PDB file of C-alpha atoms in Angstrom:
ATOM      1  CA  MET A   1     106.417  84.071  95.696  1.00 37.00           C
ATOM      2  CA  SER A   2     108.379  80.920  94.962  1.00 37.00           C
ATOM      3  CA  VAL A   3     106.915  77.449  94.633  1.00 37.00           C
ATOM      4  CA  THR A   4     108.525  76.582  97.981  1.00 38.00           C
ATOM      5  CA  ASP A   5     106.885  79.570  99.658  1.00 40.00           C
ATOM      6  CA  HIS A   6     103.576  78.593  98.090  1.00 37.00           C
ATOM      7  CA  HIS A   7     103.720  75.125  99.622  1.00 38.00           C
ATOM      8  CA  GLU A   8     105.011  76.327 102.992  1.00 43.00           C
ATOM      9  CA  HIS A   9     102.430  79.050 103.444  1.00 43.00           C
ATOM     10  CA  GLY A  10      99.506  77.559 101.574  1.00 45.00           C
ATOM     11  CA  ALA A  11      97.395  78.787  98.695  1.00 49.00           C
ATOM     12  CA  ASP A  12      95.262  80.940 101.004  1.00 60.00           C
ATOM     13  CA  THR A  13      98.152  83.410 101.336  1.00 62.00           C
ATOM     14  CA  ASP A  14      98.389  83.971  97.573  1.00 83.00           C
ATOM     15  CA  GLU A  15      95.398  86.276  97.323  1.00 84.00           C
ATOM     16  CA  PRO A  16      96.386  88.767 100.047  1.00 89.00           C
ATOM     17  CA  CYS A  17      99.988  88.708  98.804  1.00 91.00           C
ATOM     18  CA  SER A  18      99.006  89.517  95.214  1.00 94.00           C
ATOM     19  CA  ARG A  19      96.623  92.240  96.371  1.00 95.00           C
ATOM     20  CA  LEU A  20      99.358  93.822  98.506  1.00 97.00           C
ATOM     21  CA  GLN A  21     101.711  93.695  95.514  1.00 96.00           C
ATOM     22  CA  ALA A  22      99.141  95.564  93.420  1.00 96.00           C
ATOM     23  CA  LEU A  23      98.770  98.201  96.136  1.00 98.00           C
ATOM     24  CA  ALA A  24     102.565  98.490  96.436  1.00 98.00           C
ATOM     25  CA  MET A  25     102.921  99.268  92.729  1.00 97.00           C
ATOM     26  CA  HIS A  26     100.334 102.045  92.941  1.00 98.00           C
ATOM     27  CA  LEU A  27     101.845 103.524  96.093  1.00 98.00           C
ATOM     28  CA  LYS A  28     105.329 103.588  94.525  1.00 98.00           C
ATOM     29  CA  VAL A  29     103.954 105.518  91.538  1.00 97.00           C
ATOM     30  CA  HIS A  30     102.573 108.061  94.015  1.00 97.00           C
ATOM     31  CA  GLY A  31     105.982 108.496  95.644  1.00 98.00           C
ATOM     32  CA  PHE A  32     105.711 106.299  98.737  1.00 98.00           C
ATOM     33  CA  ALA A  33     108.567 104.080  99.904  1.00 98.00           C
ATOM     34  CA  VAL A  34     107.217 100.538 100.109  1.00 98.00           C
ATOM     35  CA  GLU A  35     108.646  97.378 101.652  1.00 97.00           C
ATOM     36  CA  ALA A  36     107.013  93.949 101.706  1.00 96.00           C
ATOM     37  CA  VAL A  37     107.235  92.189 105.076  1.00 95.00           C
ATOM     38  CA  ALA A  38     105.670  89.049 106.499  1.00 92.00           C
ATOM     39  CA  GLY A  39     101.966  89.716 106.772  1.00 87.00           C
ATOM     40  CA  GLY A  40     101.945  93.157 105.248  1.00 96.00           C
ATOM     41  CA  LEU A  41     103.386  96.124 103.467  1.00 97.00           C
ATOM     42  CA  ILE A  42     105.352  98.874 105.199  1.00 97.00           C
ATOM     43  CA  VAL A  43     104.438 102.193 103.580  1.00 98.00           C
ATOM     44  CA  ARG A  44     106.432 105.348 104.307  1.00 97.00           C
ATOM     45  CA  ASN A  45     106.060 108.958 103.260  1.00 97.00           C
ATOM     46  CA  MET A  46     109.720 109.998 103.333  1.00 96.00           C
ATOM     47  CA  SER A  47     108.824 113.697 103.011  1.00 95.00           C
ATOM     48  CA  ARG A  48     106.685 113.858 106.164  1.00 93.00           C
ATOM     49  CA  ALA A  49     107.878 113.663 109.761  1.00 92.00           C
ATOM     50  CA  GLY A  50     106.778 110.735 111.864  1.00 90.00           C
ATOM     51  CA  CYS A  51     104.643 110.868 114.948  1.00 86.00           C
ATOM     52  CA  CYS A  52     107.162 110.163 117.665  1.00 86.00           C
ATOM     53  CA  ALA A  53     110.632 109.023 118.696  1.00 85.00           C
ATOM     54  CA  GLY A  54     111.690 105.967 116.721  1.00 84.00           C
ATOM     55  CA  GLN A  55     109.350 106.860 113.866  1.00 86.00           C
ATOM     56  CA  GLU A  56     111.381 109.385 111.851  1.00 91.00           C
ATOM     57  CA  VAL A  57     108.934 109.494 108.914  1.00 95.00           C
ATOM     58  CA  ALA A  58     105.194 108.999 108.537  1.00 96.00           C
ATOM     59  CA  GLY A  59     104.461 105.336 107.939  1.00 97.00           C
ATOM     60  CA  ASP A  60     102.202 102.392 108.537  1.00 97.00           C
ATOM     61  CA  THR A  61     102.071  98.641 107.968  1.00 97.00           C
ATOM     62  CA  ILE A  62      99.158  97.732 105.720  1.00 98.00           C
ATOM     63  CA  SER A  63      97.662  94.244 105.765  1.00 98.00           C
ATOM     64  CA  CYS A  64      95.157  92.526 103.508  1.00 97.00           C
ATOM     65  CA  ARG A  65      92.676  90.122 105.032  1.00 96.00           C
ATOM     66  CA  PRO A  66      89.006  89.176 104.971  1.00 96.00           C
ATOM     67  CA  HIS A  67      86.665  91.790 106.421  1.00 96.00           C
ATOM     68  CA  GLY A  68      84.128  90.191 108.743  1.00 94.00           C
ATOM     69  CA  GLY A  69      81.649  92.994 108.167  1.00 94.00           C
ATOM     70  CA  ASP A  70      81.739  92.614 104.372  1.00 94.00           C
ATOM     71  CA  GLY A  71      81.011  88.955 103.785  1.00 95.00           C
ATOM     72  CA  GLY A  72      84.657  87.952 104.145  1.00 94.00           C
ATOM     73  CA  ARG A  73      85.832  89.947 101.119  1.00 96.00           C
ATOM     74  CA  TYR A  74      89.458  91.038 101.227  1.00 97.00           C
ATOM     75  CA  TRP A  75      90.157  94.546 102.505  1.00 98.00           C
ATOM     76  CA  TYR A  76      93.265  96.580 103.255  1.00 98.00           C
ATOM     77  CA  PHE A  77      93.701  97.452 106.939  1.00 98.00           C
ATOM     78  CA  THR A  78      95.921  99.833 108.896  1.00 98.00           C
ATOM     79  CA  SER A  79      98.285  98.516 111.560  1.00 96.00           C
ATOM     80  CA  TRP A  80      95.662  99.429 114.163  1.00 95.00           C
ATOM     81  CA  LEU A  81      93.097  97.269 112.265  1.00 95.00           C
ATOM     82  CA  ARG A  82      91.095 100.135 110.809  1.00 97.00           C
ATOM     83  CA  PRO A  83      89.642  99.210 107.381  1.00 98.00           C
ATOM     84  CA  ILE A  84      91.064 101.285 104.520  1.00 98.00           C
ATOM     85  CA  ALA A  85      89.267 100.017 101.410  1.00 98.00           C
ATOM     86  CA  GLU A  86      88.139  96.822  99.726  1.00 97.00           C
ATOM     87  CA  SER A  87      91.215  95.299  98.094  1.00 97.00           C
ATOM     88  CA  GLU A  88      89.721  95.556  94.610  1.00 96.00           C
ATOM     89  CA  ARG A  89      89.499  99.331  95.085  1.00 97.00           C
ATOM     90  CA  VAL A  90      93.209 100.128  94.942  1.00 97.00           C
ATOM     91  CA  THR A  91      92.686 103.785  93.989  1.00 97.00           C
ATOM     92  CA  ASP A  92      90.419 104.290  97.000  1.00 98.00           C
ATOM     93  CA  ALA A  93      93.083 102.686  99.214  1.00 98.00           C
ATOM     94  CA  VAL A  94      95.765 105.043  97.855  1.00 98.00           C
ATOM     95  CA  VAL A  95      93.524 108.058  98.505  1.00 98.00           C
ATOM     96  CA  MET A  96      92.855 106.924 102.087  1.00 98.00           C
ATOM     97  CA  ILE A  97      96.560 106.244 102.739  1.00 98.00           C
ATOM     98  CA  LYS A  98      97.451 109.690 101.392  1.00 97.00           C
ATOM     99  CA  GLY A  99      94.807 111.069 103.739  1.00 96.00           C
ATOM    100  CA  TYR A 100      96.554 109.883 106.865  1.00 96.00           C
ATOM    101  CA  LEU A 101     100.209 109.650 105.772  1.00 97.00           C
ATOM    102  CA  GLY A 102     100.134 112.740 103.568  1.00 96.00           C
ATOM    103  CA  ALA A 103     101.013 112.969  99.904  1.00 94.00           C
ATOM    104  CA  PRO A 104     104.753 112.524  99.262  1.00 93.00           C
ATOM    105  CA  GLY A 105     106.436 115.721  98.122  1.00 83.00           C
TER     106      GLY A 105
END
């Protein structure tokens, strides 16, 4: 994130952004295709078919935000707002993501 981005978006976006970057590195090592987008991380398993027309491969957009049920600690969430894992538990998040997107082949 550049200094300009930091000032435009505010310091409160730094923590989720850095946590998503950490998750992205782990997911890449496990064979997922990863793309950072505004507000999240698109994760794709290129070796598994998607669910429907327009979704050729299995994928999801992961976000990182405070979890209201856990004292406001940062968690990773699916695109349908289902909690995945606390953001400090990157390995647990990878395991959960593999559980619903499949392990890349």
